[in-house]
PDB file of C-alpha atoms in Angstrom:
ATOM      1  CA  UNK A  26      10.330   6.392  11.013  1.00  0.00           C
ATOM      2  CA  UNK A  27      12.149   3.512   9.345  1.00  0.00           C
ATOM      3  CA  UNK A  28      15.899   3.121   9.038  1.00  0.00           C
ATOM      4  CA  UNK A  29      17.310   2.199   5.644  1.00  0.00           C
ATOM      5  CA  UNK A  30      19.932  -0.546   5.360  1.00  0.00           C
ATOM      6  CA  UNK A  31      23.253   0.521   6.907  1.00  0.00           C
ATOM      7  CA  UNK A  32      26.216  -1.234   5.275  1.00  0.00           C
ATOM      8  CA  UNK A  33      28.823  -2.887   7.493  1.00  0.00           C
ATOM      9  CA  UNK A  34      31.227  -2.239   8.977  1.00  0.00           C
ATOM     10  CA  UNK A  35      30.522   0.980  10.873  1.00  0.00           C
ATOM     11  CA  UNK A  36      32.550   2.100  13.870  1.00  0.00           C
ATOM     12  CA  UNK A  37      31.382   3.505  17.209  1.00  0.00           C
ATOM     13  CA  UNK A  38      32.222   7.188  17.560  1.00  0.00           C
ATOM     14  CA  UNK A  39      32.656   7.768  13.817  1.00  0.00           C
ATOM     15  CA  UNK A  40      30.075   9.486  11.614  1.00  0.00           C
ATOM     16  CA  UNK A  41      28.321   7.711   8.749  1.00  0.00           C
ATOM     17  CA  UNK A  42      25.345   8.657   6.551  1.00  0.00           C
ATOM     18  CA  UNK A  43      21.883   7.198   7.085  1.00  0.00           C
ATOM     19  CA  UNK A  44      18.516   7.444   5.378  1.00  0.00           C
ATOM     20  CA  UNK A  45      15.215   7.418   7.257  1.00  0.00           C
ATOM     21  CA  UNK A  46      11.744   7.222   5.771  1.00  0.00           C
ATOM     22  CA  UNK A  47       8.583   8.605   7.368  1.00  0.00           C
ATOM     23  CA  UNK A  48       5.729   6.047   7.441  1.00  0.00           C
ATOM     24  CA  UNK A  49       2.050   6.350   8.319  1.00  0.00           C
ATOM     25  CA  UNK A  50       0.034   3.906  10.429  1.00  0.00           C
ATOM     26  CA  UNK A  51      -0.549   1.671   7.368  1.00  0.00           C
ATOM     27  CA  UNK A  52       3.190   1.450   6.587  1.00  0.00           C
ATOM     28  CA  UNK A  53       2.872   3.748   3.559  1.00  0.00           C
ATOM     29  CA  UNK A  54       5.709   6.158   2.818  1.00  0.00           C
ATOM     30  CA  UNK A  55       4.804   9.748   3.723  1.00  0.00           C
ATOM     31  CA  UNK A  56       6.247  11.851   0.915  1.00  0.00           C
ATOM     32  CA  UNK A  57       5.142  15.267   2.174  1.00  0.00           C
ATOM     33  CA  UNK A  58       6.757  15.122   5.630  1.00  0.00           C
ATOM     34  CA  UNK A  59       9.113  18.080   6.198  1.00  0.00           C
ATOM     35  CA  UNK A  60       9.324  18.279   9.988  1.00  0.00           C
ATOM     36  CA  UNK A  61      12.416  18.215  12.185  1.00  0.00           C
ATOM     37  CA  UNK A  62      13.345  14.956  13.882  1.00  0.00           C
ATOM     38  CA  UNK A  63      15.957  14.341  16.555  1.00  0.00           C
ATOM     39  CA  UNK A  64      17.579  10.943  16.132  1.00  0.00           C
ATOM     40  CA  UNK A  65      19.758   9.175  18.680  1.00  0.00           C
ATOM     41  CA  UNK A  66      21.652   6.030  17.777  1.00  0.00           C
ATOM     42  CA  UNK A  67      23.295   3.573  20.139  1.00  0.00           C
ATOM     43  CA  UNK A  68      26.021   1.178  18.997  1.00  0.00           C
ATOM     44  CA  UNK A  69      24.959  -2.434  19.403  1.00  0.00           C
ATOM     45  CA  UNK A  70      26.955  -5.187  21.045  1.00  0.00           C
ATOM     46  CA  UNK A  71      27.178  -7.185  17.831  1.00  0.00           C
ATOM     47  CA  UNK A  72      25.267 -10.115  19.337  1.00  0.00           C
ATOM     48  CA  UNK A  73      21.730  -9.232  18.276  1.00  0.00           C
ATOM     49  CA  UNK A  74      19.624 -12.156  17.092  1.00  0.00           C
ATOM     50  CA  UNK A  75      19.348 -12.695  13.351  1.00  0.00           C
ATOM     51  CA  UNK A  76      17.732 -15.458  11.323  1.00  0.00           C
ATOM     52  CA  UNK A  77      18.295 -15.682   7.582  1.00  0.00           C
ATOM     53  CA  UNK A  78      16.804 -17.778   4.795  1.00  0.00           C
ATOM     54  CA  UNK A  79      19.777 -19.913   3.831  1.00  0.00           C
ATOM     55  CA  UNK A  80      18.441 -22.275   1.159  1.00  0.00           C
ATOM     56  CA  UNK A  81      15.440 -22.769  -1.130  1.00  0.00           C
ATOM     57  CA  UNK A  82      15.008 -26.282  -2.552  1.00  0.00           C
ATOM     58  CA  UNK A  83      12.837 -26.645  -5.655  1.00  0.00           C
ATOM     59  CA  UNK A  84      11.392 -29.961  -6.801  1.00  0.00           C
ATOM     60  CA  UNK A  85       9.704 -32.839  -5.044  1.00  0.00           C
ATOM     61  CA  UNK A  86       9.142 -31.573  -1.527  1.00  0.00           C
ATOM     62  CA  UNK A  87       9.731 -27.844  -2.008  1.00  0.00           C
ATOM     63  CA  UNK A  88      11.628 -26.745   1.082  1.00  0.00           C
ATOM     64  CA  UNK A  89      13.050 -23.632   2.757  1.00  0.00           C
ATOM     65  CA  UNK A  90      15.906 -23.674   5.273  1.00  0.00           C
ATOM     66  CA  UNK A  91      16.467 -20.993   7.932  1.00  0.00           C
ATOM     67  CA  UNK A  92      19.581 -20.478  10.090  1.00  0.00           C
ATOM     68  CA  UNK A  93      20.122 -18.488  13.278  1.00  0.00           C
ATOM     69  CA  UNK A  94      23.391 -16.770  12.338  1.00  0.00           C
ATOM     70  CA  UNK A  95      23.688 -14.867  15.618  1.00  0.00           C
ATOM     71  CA  UNK A  96      25.423 -15.845  18.809  1.00  0.00           C
ATOM     72  CA  UNK A  97      22.181 -15.856  20.801  1.00  0.00           C
ATOM     73  CA  UNK A  98      19.131 -18.136  21.006  1.00  0.00           C
ATOM     74  CA  UNK A  99      16.019 -16.814  19.254  1.00  0.00           C
ATOM     75  CA  UNK A 100      12.453 -17.333  20.497  1.00  0.00           C
ATOM     76  CA  UNK A 101      10.460 -18.176  17.341  1.00  0.00           C
ATOM     77  CA  UNK A 102       7.045 -18.042  19.046  1.00  0.00           C
ATOM     78  CA  UNK A 103       4.508 -16.362  16.750  1.00  0.00           C
ATOM     79  CA  UNK A 104       6.915 -15.910  13.825  1.00  0.00           C
ATOM     80  CA  UNK A 105       5.354 -16.341  10.381  1.00  0.00           C
ATOM     81  CA  UNK A 106       6.740 -17.961   7.227  1.00  0.00           C
ATOM     82  CA  UNK A 107       4.907 -16.944   4.028  1.00  0.00           C
ATOM     83  CA  UNK A 108       5.479 -18.652   0.673  1.00  0.00           C
ATOM     84  CA  UNK A 109       4.638 -17.420  -2.846  1.00  0.00           C
ATOM     85  CA  UNK A 110       4.581 -19.445  -6.082  1.00  0.00           C
ATOM     86  CA  UNK A 111       3.741 -19.040  -9.764  1.00  0.00           C
ATOM     87  CA  UNK A 112       0.134 -20.229  -9.355  1.00  0.00           C
ATOM     88  CA  UNK A 113      -0.907 -17.863  -6.555  1.00  0.00           C
ATOM     89  CA  UNK A 114       1.419 -14.986  -7.472  1.00  0.00           C
ATOM     90  CA  UNK A 115       1.442 -12.287  -6.247  1.00  0.00           C
ATOM     91  CA  UNK A 116      -0.805 -13.582  -3.452  1.00  0.00           C
ATOM     92  CA  UNK A 117       0.798 -16.038  -1.033  1.00  0.00           C
ATOM     93  CA  UNK A 118       0.171 -19.741  -1.471  1.00  0.00           C
ATOM     94  CA  UNK A 119       0.245 -20.106   2.307  1.00  0.00           C
ATOM     95  CA  UNK A 120       1.497 -18.862   5.665  1.00  0.00           C
ATOM     96  CA  UNK A 121       2.578 -20.858   8.701  1.00  0.00           C
ATOM     97  CA  UNK A 122       2.597 -19.336  12.177  1.00  0.00           C
ATOM     98  CA  UNK A 123       5.123 -20.962  14.492  1.00  0.00           C
ATOM     99  CA  UNK A 124       3.435 -22.137  17.720  1.00  0.00           C
ATOM    100  CA  UNK A 125       4.489 -20.841  21.133  1.00  0.00           C
ATOM    101  CA  UNK A 126       7.656 -22.355  22.548  1.00  0.00           C
ATOM    102  CA  UNK A 127      10.375 -23.124  19.974  1.00  0.00           C
ATOM    103  CA  UNK A 128      13.811 -21.690  20.727  1.00  0.00           C
ATOM    104  CA  UNK A 129      16.349 -21.757  17.903  1.00  0.00           C
ATOM    105  CA  UNK A 130      19.818 -21.898  19.421  1.00  0.00           C
ATOM    106  CA  UNK A 131      22.798 -19.998  18.000  1.00  0.00           C
ATOM    107  CA  UNK A 132      23.717 -21.661  14.710  1.00  0.00           C
ATOM    108  CA  UNK A 133      20.487 -23.667  14.787  1.00  0.00           C
ATOM    109  CA  UNK A 134      18.557 -24.641  11.665  1.00  0.00           C
ATOM    110  CA  UNK A 135      14.830 -25.069  11.039  1.00  0.00           C
ATOM    111  CA  UNK A 136      12.904 -25.821   7.847  1.00  0.00           C
ATOM    112  CA  UNK A 137       9.558 -25.314   6.134  1.00  0.00           C
ATOM    113  CA  UNK A 138       8.368 -27.955   3.652  1.00  0.00           C
ATOM    114  CA  UNK A 139       5.263 -27.858   1.469  1.00  0.00           C
ATOM    115  CA  UNK A 140       2.395 -30.300   2.071  1.00  0.00           C
ATOM    116  CA  UNK A 141       2.388 -32.248   5.332  1.00  0.00           C
ATOM    117  CA  UNK A 142       0.173 -31.316   8.269  1.00  0.00           C
ATOM    118  CA  UNK A 143       0.580 -27.660   9.231  1.00  0.00           C
ATOM    119  CA  UNK A 144       2.227 -26.299  11.220  1.00  0.00           C
ATOM    120  CA  UNK A 145       4.425 -29.270  12.082  1.00  0.00           C
ATOM    121  CA  UNK A 146       6.882 -28.960  14.944  1.00  0.00           C
ATOM    122  CA  UNK A 147      10.285 -27.387  15.434  1.00  0.00           C
ATOM    123  CA  UNK A 148      12.654 -27.831  13.677  1.00  0.00           C
ATOM    124  CA  UNK A 149      10.569 -29.173  10.765  1.00  0.00           C
ATOM    125  CA  UNK A 150       7.487 -27.144   9.890  1.00  0.00           C
ATOM    126  CA  UNK A 151       4.923 -27.900   7.146  1.00  0.00           C
ATOM    127  CA  UNK A 152       3.012 -25.472   4.945  1.00  0.00           C
ATOM    128  CA  UNK A 153       0.048 -27.825   4.643  1.00  0.00           C
ATOM    129  CA  UNK A 154      -0.435 -27.244   0.899  1.00  0.00           C
ATOM    130  CA  UNK A 155       1.441 -27.856  -2.333  1.00  0.00           C
ATOM    131  CA  UNK A 156       3.856 -25.210  -3.610  1.00  0.00           C
ATOM    132  CA  UNK A 157       4.271 -24.904  -7.382  1.00  0.00           C
ATOM    133  CA  UNK A 158       7.874 -23.893  -7.872  1.00  0.00           C
ATOM    134  CA  UNK A 159       8.972 -24.864 -11.367  1.00  0.00           C
ATOM    135  CA  UNK A 160      12.113 -24.982 -13.473  1.00  0.00           C
ATOM    136  CA  UNK A 161      10.462 -23.122 -16.370  1.00  0.00           C
ATOM    137  CA  UNK A 162      11.965 -19.747 -17.342  1.00  0.00           C
ATOM    138  CA  UNK A 163       8.462 -18.188 -17.333  1.00  0.00           C
ATOM    139  CA  UNK A 164       6.055 -18.342 -14.412  1.00  0.00           C
ATOM    140  CA  UNK A 165       8.537 -19.603 -11.842  1.00  0.00           C
ATOM    141  CA  UNK A 166       7.740 -16.987  -9.197  1.00  0.00           C
ATOM    142  CA  UNK A 167       9.619 -18.028  -6.074  1.00  0.00           C
ATOM    143  CA  UNK A 168       9.487 -15.973  -2.874  1.00  0.00           C
ATOM    144  CA  UNK A 169       9.660 -16.515   0.876  1.00  0.00           C
ATOM    145  CA  UNK A 170       8.948 -13.948   3.601  1.00  0.00           C
ATOM    146  CA  UNK A 171       9.957 -14.435   7.238  1.00  0.00           C
ATOM    147  CA  UNK A 172       8.383 -12.116   9.845  1.00  0.00           C
ATOM    148  CA  UNK A 173       8.766 -11.983  13.603  1.00  0.00           C
ATOM    149  CA  UNK A 174       5.925 -12.041  16.142  1.00  0.00           C
ATOM    150  CA  UNK A 175       5.499  -8.278  15.743  1.00  0.00           C
ATOM    151  CA  UNK A 176       5.007  -8.611  11.985  1.00  0.00           C
ATOM    152  CA  UNK A 177       8.367  -7.045  11.099  1.00  0.00           C
ATOM    153  CA  UNK A 178      10.364  -8.440   8.188  1.00  0.00           C
ATOM    154  CA  UNK A 179      13.257 -10.631   9.365  1.00  0.00           C
ATOM    155  CA  UNK A 180      14.325 -11.860   5.918  1.00  0.00           C
ATOM    156  CA  UNK A 181      12.929 -12.070   2.405  1.00  0.00           C
ATOM    157  CA  UNK A 182      14.062 -13.725  -0.818  1.00  0.00           C
ATOM    158  CA  UNK A 183      12.642 -13.700  -4.332  1.00  0.00           C
ATOM    159  CA  UNK A 184      13.743 -15.444  -7.496  1.00  0.00           C
ATOM    160  CA  UNK A 185      12.573 -16.076 -11.018  1.00  0.00           C
ATOM    161  CA  UNK A 186       9.733 -13.742 -11.975  1.00  0.00           C
ATOM    162  CA  UNK A 187       8.857 -12.796  -8.396  1.00  0.00           C
ATOM    163  CA  UNK A 188       9.018  -8.989  -8.407  1.00  0.00           C
ATOM    164  CA  UNK A 189       8.974  -8.023  -4.722  1.00  0.00           C
ATOM    165  CA  UNK A 190       7.231  -4.712  -5.465  1.00  0.00           C
ATOM    166  CA  UNK A 191       4.049  -6.591  -6.474  1.00  0.00           C
ATOM    167  CA  UNK A 192       3.573  -8.221  -3.066  1.00  0.00           C
ATOM    168  CA  UNK A 193       0.841  -6.670  -0.894  1.00  0.00           C
ATOM    169  CA  UNK A 194      -0.198  -9.607   1.337  1.00  0.00           C
ATOM    170  CA  UNK A 195       0.406 -10.033   4.228  1.00  0.00           C
ATOM    171  CA  UNK A 196       2.231  -6.719   3.799  1.00  0.00           C
ATOM    172  CA  UNK A 197       4.068  -4.755   1.172  1.00  0.00           C
ATOM    173  CA  UNK A 198       7.782  -5.385   0.805  1.00  0.00           C
ATOM    174  CA  UNK A 199       9.136  -1.824   0.790  1.00  0.00           C
ATOM    175  CA  UNK A 200      12.319  -1.024  -1.096  1.00  0.00           C
ATOM    176  CA  UNK A 201      14.047  -0.499   2.251  1.00  0.00           C
ATOM    177  CA  UNK A 202      13.515  -4.198   3.030  1.00  0.00           C
ATOM    178  CA  UNK A 203      14.867  -5.456  -0.275  1.00  0.00           C
ATOM    179  CA  UNK A 204      17.508  -3.894  -2.485  1.00  0.00           C
ATOM    180  CA  UNK A 205      19.052  -4.990  -5.755  1.00  0.00           C
ATOM    181  CA  UNK A 206      17.707  -6.926  -8.674  1.00  0.00           C
ATOM    182  CA  UNK A 207      15.802 -10.233  -8.328  1.00  0.00           C
ATOM    183  CA  UNK A 208      17.756 -13.445  -8.751  1.00  0.00           C
ATOM    184  CA  UNK A 209      16.696 -14.688 -12.190  1.00  0.00           C
ATOM    185  CA  UNK A 210      17.519 -18.352 -12.526  1.00  0.00           C
ATOM    186  CA  UNK A 211      16.545 -21.294 -14.686  1.00  0.00           C
ATOM    187  CA  UNK A 212      16.963 -24.470 -12.661  1.00  0.00           C
ATOM    188  CA  UNK A 213      17.029 -27.478 -14.942  1.00  0.00           C
ATOM    189  CA  UNK A 214      16.442 -30.284 -12.436  1.00  0.00           C
ATOM    190  CA  UNK A 215      15.612 -30.886  -8.799  1.00  0.00           C
ATOM    191  CA  UNK A 216      19.204 -31.571  -7.756  1.00  0.00           C
ATOM    192  CA  UNK A 217      19.759 -27.795  -7.736  1.00  0.00           C
ATOM    193  CA  UNK A 218      18.739 -25.286  -5.087  1.00  0.00           C
ATOM    194  CA  UNK A 219      19.188 -21.603  -4.297  1.00  0.00           C
ATOM    195  CA  UNK A 220      21.721 -21.165  -1.493  1.00  0.00           C
ATOM    196  CA  UNK A 221      22.998 -18.155   0.406  1.00  0.00           C
ATOM    197  CA  UNK A 222      26.722 -17.723  -0.177  1.00  0.00           C
ATOM    198  CA  UNK A 223      27.574 -16.402   3.260  1.00  0.00           C
ATOM    199  CA  UNK A 224      26.308 -15.872   6.770  1.00  0.00           C
ATOM    200  CA  UNK A 225      25.517 -12.177   6.369  1.00  0.00           C
ATOM    201  CA  UNK A 226      22.254 -10.842   4.992  1.00  0.00           C
ATOM    202  CA  UNK A 227      22.986  -7.810   2.846  1.00  0.00           C
ATOM    203  CA  UNK A 228      19.679  -8.235   0.949  1.00  0.00           C
ATOM    204  CA  UNK A 229      21.542  -8.329  -2.331  1.00  0.00           C
ATOM    205  CA  UNK A 230      21.370 -10.746  -5.248  1.00  0.00           C
ATOM    206  CA  UNK A 231      25.091 -11.406  -4.810  1.00  0.00           C
ATOM    207  CA  UNK A 232      24.262 -13.164  -1.529  1.00  0.00           C
ATOM    208  CA  UNK A 233      22.898 -16.060  -3.586  1.00  0.00           C
TER     209      UNK A 233
END
């Protein structure tokens, strides 16, 4: 069973609505499930680890920036960064698996840049191939998927013509992982980038 996004703030001891979706072993939604399920929720401490995609630079040296917005260090061992562009779309242009060992401290930043020798080393990783992100209003599919060592989605962004529902590799991006409309932008030169407006990931276009 998969929890849908729960908006903040919520308060311990007070009721709030939730939505859960039944999934099969292949992560497909099970639409004919009608059984009874007992659910128990525990309030968190508010210090759980969280890494968000904070910036996407388009131009010479296409680059993605990630920030640990939590108050705890995060072990990045085995995490995967997958990039999509207009040439490969909707297949990924490449994926980098972070080697064993890197710890991103609270507030720490790491990056992924196209080209270079993959995987690079913390905090500067390389995709090992060219990414074709363009400024054209058509064909500028821009998307980045960050997954943890267990393959779960940590953060995802899409812009331009990158419709998240078309992605199937390395996994589908279910609606529960991404809500709202894509960020449609026309960037006119490489001095511009896509930047997250705040430190919270609400998976909404208004974050950007």
